[in-house]
CSV table of C-alpha atoms in Angstrom, one decimal:
chain,number,residue,atom,x,y,z
A,1,MET,CA,52.9,-48.6,94.7
A,2,ILE,CA,50.3,-49.9,91.9
A,3,ALA,CA,48.5,-46.3,92.1
A,4,ARG,CA,52.0,-44.5,91.6
A,5,PHE,CA,53.0,-46.8,88.5
A,6,ARG,CA,49.6,-46.1,87.1
A,7,LEU,CA,49.8,-42.4,87.3
A,8,ALA,CA,53.6,-42.3,86.3
A,9,ARG,CA,52.6,-44.4,83.1
A,10,THR,CA,49.6,-42.5,82.3
A,11,PRO,CA,50.1,-41.2,78.5
A,12,GLY,CA,50.5,-37.2,78.9
A,13,ILE,CA,51.6,-37.4,82.5
A,14,GLY,CA,55.2,-36.4,82.4
A,15,PRO,CA,57.4,-35.9,85.7
A,16,ILE,CA,56.3,-32.2,86.1
A,17,ARG,CA,52.7,-32.9,85.8
A,18,TYR,CA,53.0,-36.0,88.2
A,19,PHE,CA,54.4,-34.0,90.9
A,20,GLU,CA,51.8,-31.2,90.5
A,21,LEU,CA,48.9,-33.6,90.7
A,22,VAL,CA,50.2,-35.4,93.7
A,23,GLU,CA,50.7,-32.3,95.4
A,24,ARG,CA,47.6,-30.9,94.7
A,25,LEU,CA,45.5,-33.5,95.3
A,26,GLY,CA,47.4,-35.3,98.1
A,27,SER,CA,48.2,-38.7,96.8
A,28,ALA,CA,48.4,-40.7,93.6
A,29,GLU,CA,45.2,-42.5,94.4
A,30,ALA,CA,43.3,-39.1,94.5
A,31,ALA,CA,45.2,-38.2,91.2
A,32,LEU,CA,44.0,-41.2,89.6
A,33,GLU,CA,40.4,-40.6,90.4
A,34,ALA,CA,40.6,-37.3,88.9
A,35,LEU,CA,42.4,-38.1,85.8
A,36,PRO,CA,39.3,-38.8,83.7
A,37,GLY,CA,37.9,-35.4,84.6
A,38,PHE,CA,41.2,-33.9,82.8
A,39,GLY,CA,41.0,-36.1,79.8
A,40,PHE,CA,43.6,-38.7,80.8
A,41,ARG,CA,43.1,-42.3,80.7
A,42,PRO,CA,45.5,-44.2,83.1
A,43,PRO,CA,46.6,-47.8,82.7
A,44,SER,CA,45.2,-50.7,84.3
A,45,GLU,CA,45.9,-52.0,87.6
A,46,ARG,CA,47.0,-55.4,85.9
A,47,SER,CA,49.4,-53.5,83.7
A,48,ALA,CA,51.1,-51.8,86.8
A,49,GLU,CA,51.3,-55.4,88.2
A,50,GLU,CA,52.7,-56.7,85.1
A,51,GLU,CA,55.5,-54.0,85.2
A,52,LEU,CA,56.4,-54.9,88.7
A,53,GLU,CA,56.5,-58.6,87.9
A,54,ALA,CA,58.7,-58.1,84.8
A,55,LEU,CA,61.2,-55.8,87.1
A,56,ASP,CA,61.3,-58.8,89.5
A,57,ARG,CA,62.1,-61.2,86.7
A,58,LEU,CA,64.9,-58.9,85.6
A,59,GLY,CA,66.4,-58.6,89.1
A,60,ALA,CA,65.6,-54.8,88.7
A,61,THR,CA,64.5,-52.9,91.6
A,62,PRO,CA,61.8,-49.7,91.1
A,63,VAL,CA,63.3,-46.7,93.1
A,64,TRP,CA,60.9,-43.9,93.7
A,65,PHE,CA,61.3,-40.1,94.3
A,66,GLY,CA,61.6,-39.9,97.8
A,67,ASP,CA,63.1,-43.2,98.7
A,68,ASP,CA,66.1,-43.3,100.7
A,69,ASP,CA,68.2,-44.7,97.8
A,70,TYR,CA,66.7,-42.5,95.1
A,71,PRO,CA,69.9,-40.6,93.9
A,72,ALA,CA,70.0,-37.2,95.8
A,73,ALA,CA,71.5,-35.3,92.9
A,74,LEU,CA,68.7,-36.5,90.5
A,75,SER,CA,66.0,-35.4,93.1
A,76,ARG,CA,67.2,-31.7,92.6
A,77,ILE,CA,66.7,-31.4,89.0
A,78,ALA,CA,63.5,-29.5,87.8
A,79,ASP,CA,62.0,-32.5,86.3
A,80,PRO,CA,63.3,-35.4,88.1
A,81,PRO,CA,61.8,-39.2,86.9
A,82,PRO,CA,59.1,-40.2,89.5
A,83,VAL,CA,60.6,-43.7,89.3
A,84,VAL,CA,63.4,-45.5,87.9
A,85,ALA,CA,64.2,-49.1,87.3
A,86,ALA,CA,67.7,-49.9,88.8
A,87,LEU,CA,69.8,-53.1,88.0
A,88,GLY,CA,73.2,-53.1,90.0
A,89,ASP,CA,74.6,-51.4,93.0
A,90,LEU,CA,72.6,-48.1,93.7
A,91,ALA,CA,75.5,-47.2,96.3
A,92,LEU,CA,77.5,-45.9,93.2
A,93,ALA,CA,74.8,-43.3,92.4
A,94,ALA,CA,75.2,-42.0,96.1
A,95,ALA,CA,79.1,-41.4,95.5
A,96,PRO,CA,80.4,-38.4,93.8
A,97,VAL,CA,79.6,-38.6,90.1
A,98,VAL,CA,81.1,-37.2,86.9
A,99,ALA,CA,79.6,-37.6,83.6
A,100,MET,CA,81.2,-38.3,80.2
A,101,VAL,CA,79.6,-37.8,76.9
A,102,GLY,CA,80.5,-37.2,73.5
A,103,ALA,CA,80.6,-38.2,69.7
A,104,ARG,CA,79.0,-41.7,68.8
A,105,ASN,CA,81.7,-41.8,65.6
A,106,ALA,CA,84.4,-40.9,68.1
A,107,SER,CA,88.1,-41.2,66.9
A,108,ALA,CA,90.5,-43.6,68.2
A,109,ALA,CA,92.3,-40.8,70.1
A,110,GLY,CA,89.0,-39.5,71.4
A,111,GLN,CA,88.1,-43.2,72.7
A,112,ARG,CA,91.6,-43.4,74.1
A,113,MET,CA,91.2,-40.2,76.1
A,114,ALA,CA,87.6,-40.9,77.3
A,115,GLU,CA,89.0,-44.5,78.9
A,116,GLN,CA,92.1,-42.8,80.3
A,117,LEU,CA,89.9,-40.0,81.8
A,118,ALA,CA,87.3,-42.4,83.1
A,119,ARG,CA,89.9,-44.9,84.8
A,120,ALA,CA,91.6,-42.2,86.5
A,121,LEU,CA,88.4,-40.6,87.7
A,122,GLY,CA,87.4,-44.0,89.0
A,123,GLU,CA,90.8,-44.5,90.8
A,124,ALA,CA,90.0,-41.0,92.4
A,125,GLY,CA,86.7,-42.3,94.1
A,126,PHE,CA,84.4,-40.9,91.6
A,127,THR,CA,81.5,-42.8,89.7
A,128,VAL,CA,81.5,-42.3,85.7
A,129,VAL,CA,78.0,-42.1,84.4
A,130,SER,CA,77.1,-42.2,80.5
A,131,GLY,CA,74.4,-43.2,78.1
A,132,LEU,CA,75.8,-46.6,76.9
A,133,ALA,CA,76.0,-44.9,73.2
A,134,ARG,CA,78.6,-45.9,70.7
A,135,GLY,CA,82.0,-44.2,71.0
A,136,ILE,CA,82.7,-41.9,73.7
A,137,ASP,CA,79.8,-43.3,76.0
A,138,ALA,CA,81.0,-46.9,75.6
A,139,ALA,CA,84.9,-46.0,75.9
A,140,ALA,CA,84.0,-44.2,79.1
A,141,HIS,CA,82.1,-47.0,80.7
A,142,ARG,CA,84.8,-49.4,79.6
A,143,GLY,CA,87.5,-47.0,81.6
A,144,ALA,CA,85.4,-46.9,84.7
A,145,LEU,CA,84.2,-50.5,84.8
A,146,ALA,CA,86.6,-51.7,87.4
A,147,SER,CA,85.8,-48.7,89.9
A,148,GLY,CA,82.2,-48.3,89.0
A,149,THR,CA,80.2,-47.0,86.2
A,150,VAL,CA,76.3,-45.9,85.8
A,151,ALA,CA,74.7,-46.5,82.4
A,152,VAL,CA,71.5,-44.6,81.9
A,153,LEU,CA,69.1,-46.2,79.2
A,154,ALA,CA,66.7,-44.4,76.8
A,155,GLY,CA,64.6,-47.5,76.6
A,156,GLY,CA,63.5,-50.0,79.3
A,157,ILE,CA,65.9,-51.6,81.4
A,158,ASP,CA,66.0,-54.5,79.3
A,159,ARG,CA,66.4,-52.6,76.1
A,160,PRO,CA,70.1,-51.5,76.0
A,161,TYR,CA,70.9,-49.4,73.0
A,162,PRO,CA,72.7,-50.0,70.6
A,163,PRO,CA,72.6,-53.8,70.4
A,164,GLN,CA,76.3,-53.9,69.8
A,165,ASN,CA,76.6,-52.7,73.3
A,166,ARG,CA,74.9,-55.6,74.7
A,167,ALA,CA,78.0,-57.3,76.4
A,168,LEU,CA,79.1,-54.1,77.9
A,169,PHE,CA,75.6,-53.5,79.3
A,170,ASP,CA,75.3,-56.9,81.0
A,171,ALA,CA,78.8,-56.0,82.6
A,172,ILE,CA,77.7,-52.9,83.9
A,173,ALA,CA,74.5,-54.6,85.2
A,174,ALA,CA,76.6,-57.2,87.1
A,175,GLU,CA,79.7,-54.9,88.2
A,176,GLY,CA,77.9,-51.3,88.3
A,177,LEU,CA,74.5,-49.8,88.0
A,178,ALA,CA,72.1,-49.5,85.0
A,179,LEU,CA,69.2,-47.1,85.3
A,180,ALA,CA,65.9,-46.7,83.1
A,181,GLU,CA,63.1,-44.2,83.5
A,182,ASN,CA,60.8,-46.2,80.9
A,183,PRO,CA,59.3,-49.4,81.7
A,184,PRO,CA,60.5,-52.9,80.8
A,185,GLY,CA,60.1,-53.5,77.0
A,186,PHE,CA,59.9,-49.9,76.0
A,187,GLN,CA,62.0,-49.4,72.8
A,188,ALA,CA,63.6,-46.2,72.9
A,189,ARG,CA,62.7,-43.5,70.3
A,190,ALA,CA,64.6,-40.6,69.0
A,191,GLN,CA,62.6,-38.2,71.6
A,192,ASP,CA,63.5,-40.3,74.4
A,193,PHE,CA,67.4,-39.8,74.2
A,194,PRO,CA,67.5,-36.1,74.9
A,195,ARG,CA,65.2,-37.1,78.1
A,196,ARG,CA,67.9,-39.7,79.1
A,197,ASN,CA,70.4,-37.0,78.7
A,198,ARG,CA,68.8,-35.1,81.6
A,199,VAL,CA,69.0,-37.9,83.9
A,200,VAL,CA,72.8,-38.3,82.9
A,201,ALA,CA,73.3,-34.7,83.6
A,202,GLY,CA,71.3,-34.7,86.8
A,203,LEU,CA,73.2,-37.5,88.6
A,204,ALA,CA,76.5,-35.8,88.2
A,205,ALA,CA,78.3,-32.9,89.8
A,206,GLY,CA,80.0,-32.0,86.6
A,207,VAL,CA,79.7,-33.1,82.6
A,208,VAL,CA,82.8,-33.9,80.5
A,209,VAL,CA,82.3,-33.3,76.8
A,210,ILE,CA,84.7,-35.2,74.4
A,211,GLU,CA,84.5,-34.7,70.7
A,212,ALA,CA,81.2,-33.1,70.1
A,213,ALA,CA,80.1,-31.5,67.0
A,214,ALA,CA,78.5,-28.0,66.5
A,215,ARG,CA,75.0,-29.9,66.8
A,216,SER,CA,75.1,-32.9,68.9
A,217,GLY,CA,73.1,-34.7,71.6
A,218,SER,CA,76.2,-34.1,73.9
A,219,LEU,CA,75.9,-30.2,73.8
A,220,ILE,CA,72.3,-30.9,74.8
A,221,THR,CA,73.5,-32.9,77.9
A,222,ALA,CA,75.9,-30.0,78.7
A,223,ARG,CA,73.4,-27.5,78.4
A,224,LEU,CA,71.0,-29.1,80.9
A,225,ALA,CA,73.9,-29.6,83.2
A,226,ALA,CA,74.7,-26.0,83.2
A,227,GLU,CA,70.9,-25.0,83.6
A,228,GLU,CA,70.9,-27.3,86.7
A,229,GLY,CA,74.2,-25.8,88.3
A,230,ARG,CA,76.5,-28.4,87.3
A,231,GLN,CA,80.0,-27.8,86.1
A,232,VAL,CA,80.8,-28.3,82.3
A,233,PHE,CA,84.1,-29.5,81.2
A,234,ALA,CA,85.3,-30.0,77.7
A,235,VAL,CA,88.3,-31.8,76.3
A,236,PRO,CA,90.2,-29.6,73.5
A,237,GLY,CA,91.2,-31.4,70.3
A,238,SER,CA,92.3,-30.7,66.8
A,239,PRO,CA,90.5,-27.7,65.1
A,240,LEU,CA,90.8,-29.6,61.9
A,241,ASP,CA,88.5,-32.2,63.2
A,242,PRO,CA,84.8,-31.1,63.0
A,243,ARG,CA,84.2,-33.7,66.0
A,244,ASN,CA,85.8,-31.1,68.2
A,245,ALA,CA,84.0,-27.9,67.1
A,246,GLY,CA,81.1,-28.1,69.7
A,247,GLY,CA,83.9,-28.7,72.6
A,248,HIS,CA,85.6,-25.7,71.7
A,249,ASP,CA,82.4,-23.6,71.5
A,250,LEU,CA,81.6,-24.7,75.1
A,251,ILE,CA,85.3,-23.7,76.2
A,252,ARG,CA,84.9,-20.3,74.6
A,253,ASN,CA,81.6,-20.1,76.5
A,254,GLY,CA,82.9,-20.8,80.0
A,255,ALA,CA,83.4,-24.3,80.3
A,256,THR,CA,86.5,-25.7,82.0
A,257,LEU,CA,89.2,-27.0,79.8
A,258,VAL,CA,90.5,-30.6,80.7
A,259,THR,CA,93.2,-32.3,79.6
A,260,ARG,CA,93.7,-34.8,82.6
A,261,ALA,CA,91.6,-36.1,85.5
A,262,GLU,CA,93.1,-33.8,88.0
A,263,ASP,CA,91.7,-30.8,86.5
A,264,ILE,CA,88.1,-32.3,87.1
A,265,VAL,CA,88.8,-33.4,90.5
A,266,GLU,CA,90.4,-30.0,91.7
A,267,ALA,CA,87.4,-28.0,90.1
A,268,LEU,CA,85.0,-30.0,91.7
A,269,ALA,CA,86.6,-29.9,95.3
A,270,ASP,CA,84.9,-27.1,96.6
A,271,SER,CA,81.2,-28.3,95.4
A,272,ILE,CA,81.5,-31.9,96.9
A,273,ALA,CA,83.0,-33.8,99.9
A,274,ALA,CA,86.0,-35.4,99.3
A,275,PRO,CA,85.1,-38.5,97.4
A,276,PRO,CA,85.6,-41.8,99.3
A,277,ARG,CA,86.6,-44.8,97.4
A,278,VAL,CA,83.6,-46.6,96.5
A,279,ARG,CA,85.0,-50.0,95.2
A,280,PRO,CA,88.7,-50.4,94.9
A,281,ALA,CA,89.3,-51.4,91.6
A,282,ALA,CA,92.2,-53.8,92.6
A,283,SER,CA,90.2,-55.6,95.0
A,284,ARG,CA,87.8,-57.2,92.9
A,285,PRO,CA,87.8,-59.0,89.3
A,286,VAL,CA,86.0,-57.5,86.6
A,287,ARG,CA,84.0,-59.3,83.8
A,288,ALA,CA,85.8,-59.3,80.6
A,289,VAL,CA,83.7,-57.4,78.2
A,290,PRO,CA,84.0,-59.0,74.2
A,291,PRO,CA,84.3,-56.4,71.8
A,292,PRO,CA,81.2,-56.0,69.6
A,293,PRO,CA,81.0,-57.9,66.4
A,294,PRO,CA,82.6,-56.0,63.2
A,295,PRO,CA,80.6,-54.6,60.8
A,296,ALA,CA,79.1,-57.1,58.4
A,297,ALA,CA,80.9,-57.4,54.7
A,298,PRO,CA,79.7,-59.0,51.9
A,299,SER,CA,81.1,-62.3,50.7
A,300,GLY,CA,83.4,-62.4,53.6
A,301,LYS,CA,85.6,-59.4,52.0
A,302,ASP,CA,86.2,-55.9,53.5
A,303,GLY,CA,83.3,-54.0,52.3
A,304,PRO,CA,82.6,-50.3,52.5
A,305,GLU,CA,80.9,-50.7,56.2
A,306,THR,CA,84.5,-51.7,57.5
A,307,GLU,CA,86.1,-48.9,55.5
A,308,ASP,CA,83.7,-46.3,56.9
A,309,SER,CA,84.5,-47.7,60.5
A,310,LEU,CA,88.0,-47.2,59.7
A,311,LEU,CA,87.5,-43.6,58.7
A,312,SER,CA,85.5,-42.6,61.5
A,313,ALA,CA,88.2,-43.9,64.0
A,314,LEU,CA,90.8,-41.7,62.3
A,315,GLY,CA,91.3,-38.0,62.6
A,316,PRO,CA,93.9,-35.3,62.6
A,317,VAL,CA,95.6,-36.8,65.6
A,318,PRO,CA,97.8,-39.5,64.6
A,319,VAL,CA,97.1,-43.1,66.1
A,320,THR,CA,98.8,-46.3,65.7
A,321,VAL,CA,97.8,-49.1,63.1
A,322,ASP,CA,97.6,-51.5,66.1
A,323,GLU,CA,95.0,-49.1,67.9
A,324,LEU,CA,93.0,-48.8,64.7
A,325,ALA,CA,92.8,-52.5,64.4
A,326,ARG,CA,91.6,-52.8,68.0
A,327,ARG,CA,89.4,-50.2,67.8
A,328,CYS,CA,87.5,-51.0,64.6
A,329,HIS,CA,87.7,-54.8,65.7
A,330,LEU,CA,89.5,-55.9,62.6
A,331,SER,CA,92.8,-57.8,61.7
A,332,SER,CA,96.2,-55.7,61.4
A,333,GLY,CA,96.1,-57.1,57.8
A,334,ALA,CA,92.7,-55.6,56.9
A,335,VAL,CA,93.6,-52.6,58.2
A,336,ALA,CA,97.1,-52.3,56.5
A,337,ALA,CA,95.3,-52.8,53.1
A,338,MET,CA,92.4,-50.3,53.7
A,339,LEU,CA,95.2,-47.7,54.8
A,340,LEU,CA,97.2,-48.2,51.8
A,341,ASP,CA,94.2,-47.6,49.4
A,342,LEU,CA,93.3,-44.6,51.5
A,343,GLU,CA,97.1,-43.3,51.4
A,344,LEU,CA,97.0,-43.8,47.4
A,345,ALA,CA,93.7,-42.0,47.5
A,346,GLY,CA,95.3,-39.0,49.3
A,347,ARG,CA,92.9,-39.5,52.5
A,348,VAL,CA,95.6,-40.4,55.1
A,349,GLU,CA,99.4,-39.8,55.7
A,350,ARG,CA,101.8,-41.9,57.5
A,351,HIS,CA,103.8,-40.7,60.4
A,352,PRO,CA,106.8,-42.1,62.4
A,353,GLY,CA,106.1,-45.1,64.9
A,354,GLN,CA,103.5,-46.7,62.6
A,355,ARG,CA,101.2,-43.9,63.1
A,356,VAL,CA,98.6,-42.5,60.6
A,357,SER,CA,96.2,-39.8,60.5
A,358,LEU,CA,93.4,-38.4,58.3
A,359,ILE,CA,94.1,-35.6,55.5
A,360,SER,CA,91.7,-32.7,56.4
A,361,ARG,CA,90.0,-31.6,53.3
């Protein structure tokens, strides 16, 4: 195992080259001996031992390509990770899996849709996988926490991102499954998130997109899923909201339009076996996930950060004031005051039932 770790962690040796070297030379040990001749410098044995020790301290398990518990769907993509760190219940990745991705600056309506879809998919026996990002990812994880959800990290298994989702990550690690391709201690960089997305897509039989702008990481995940033969689904939204442009493009180009979980279950019925219920939601308690702290505001007053949070949660689809307060982690009084200012500025309009929406410009 030490030799495999050293080969997998050698700078410049990605998944494809890793497997090419092992296949050509017969073993990780033989590949390590040949690396200097190819201009590569593998890490020391001690470095690999330290990674194993760190995983053990964290309660995580290294799962290698070819192991019985390596996710079968992930093993079939073009460039599967040679090893992933797993924290939690690996059986969740063996069940039928659906990925859900979307906007980080998701509207309150989009987050509600993600939670409802994820909860219904979990009740139907599916595991929901996402990337632990703000917005749609976090909402999908919350909705599926009771039935089982998988979070794929771009950094190390001890470096969930963003920090605001730390409590959600802890709940997933305890009740679901977290996976990381990079070693413990690794802080994700911008280029690591698309690589994370290929794992999200690779684990799933289908990918659901909710609120994705015309150019977004969610569309990368959808493209990777399509290239690997997975089904792509998209939830339609208001054409007045640019967060829906990418999803609408996907639908125009052949993605399945989704308005309820049954649309996904029926579309995947022919490609997977009838999903068994992995862990019935009603049979076990689920750790309560405290909301992330609200954005800091200077002098204890509502500042531009909180107003930006409120505007981000608003869209052309009307939502209730109470839901806005809950999504933005603000008091009802603070939301009411900001909505009044926005209404006077011509930014929002009121609807019956204590609902508001953003006026598109």
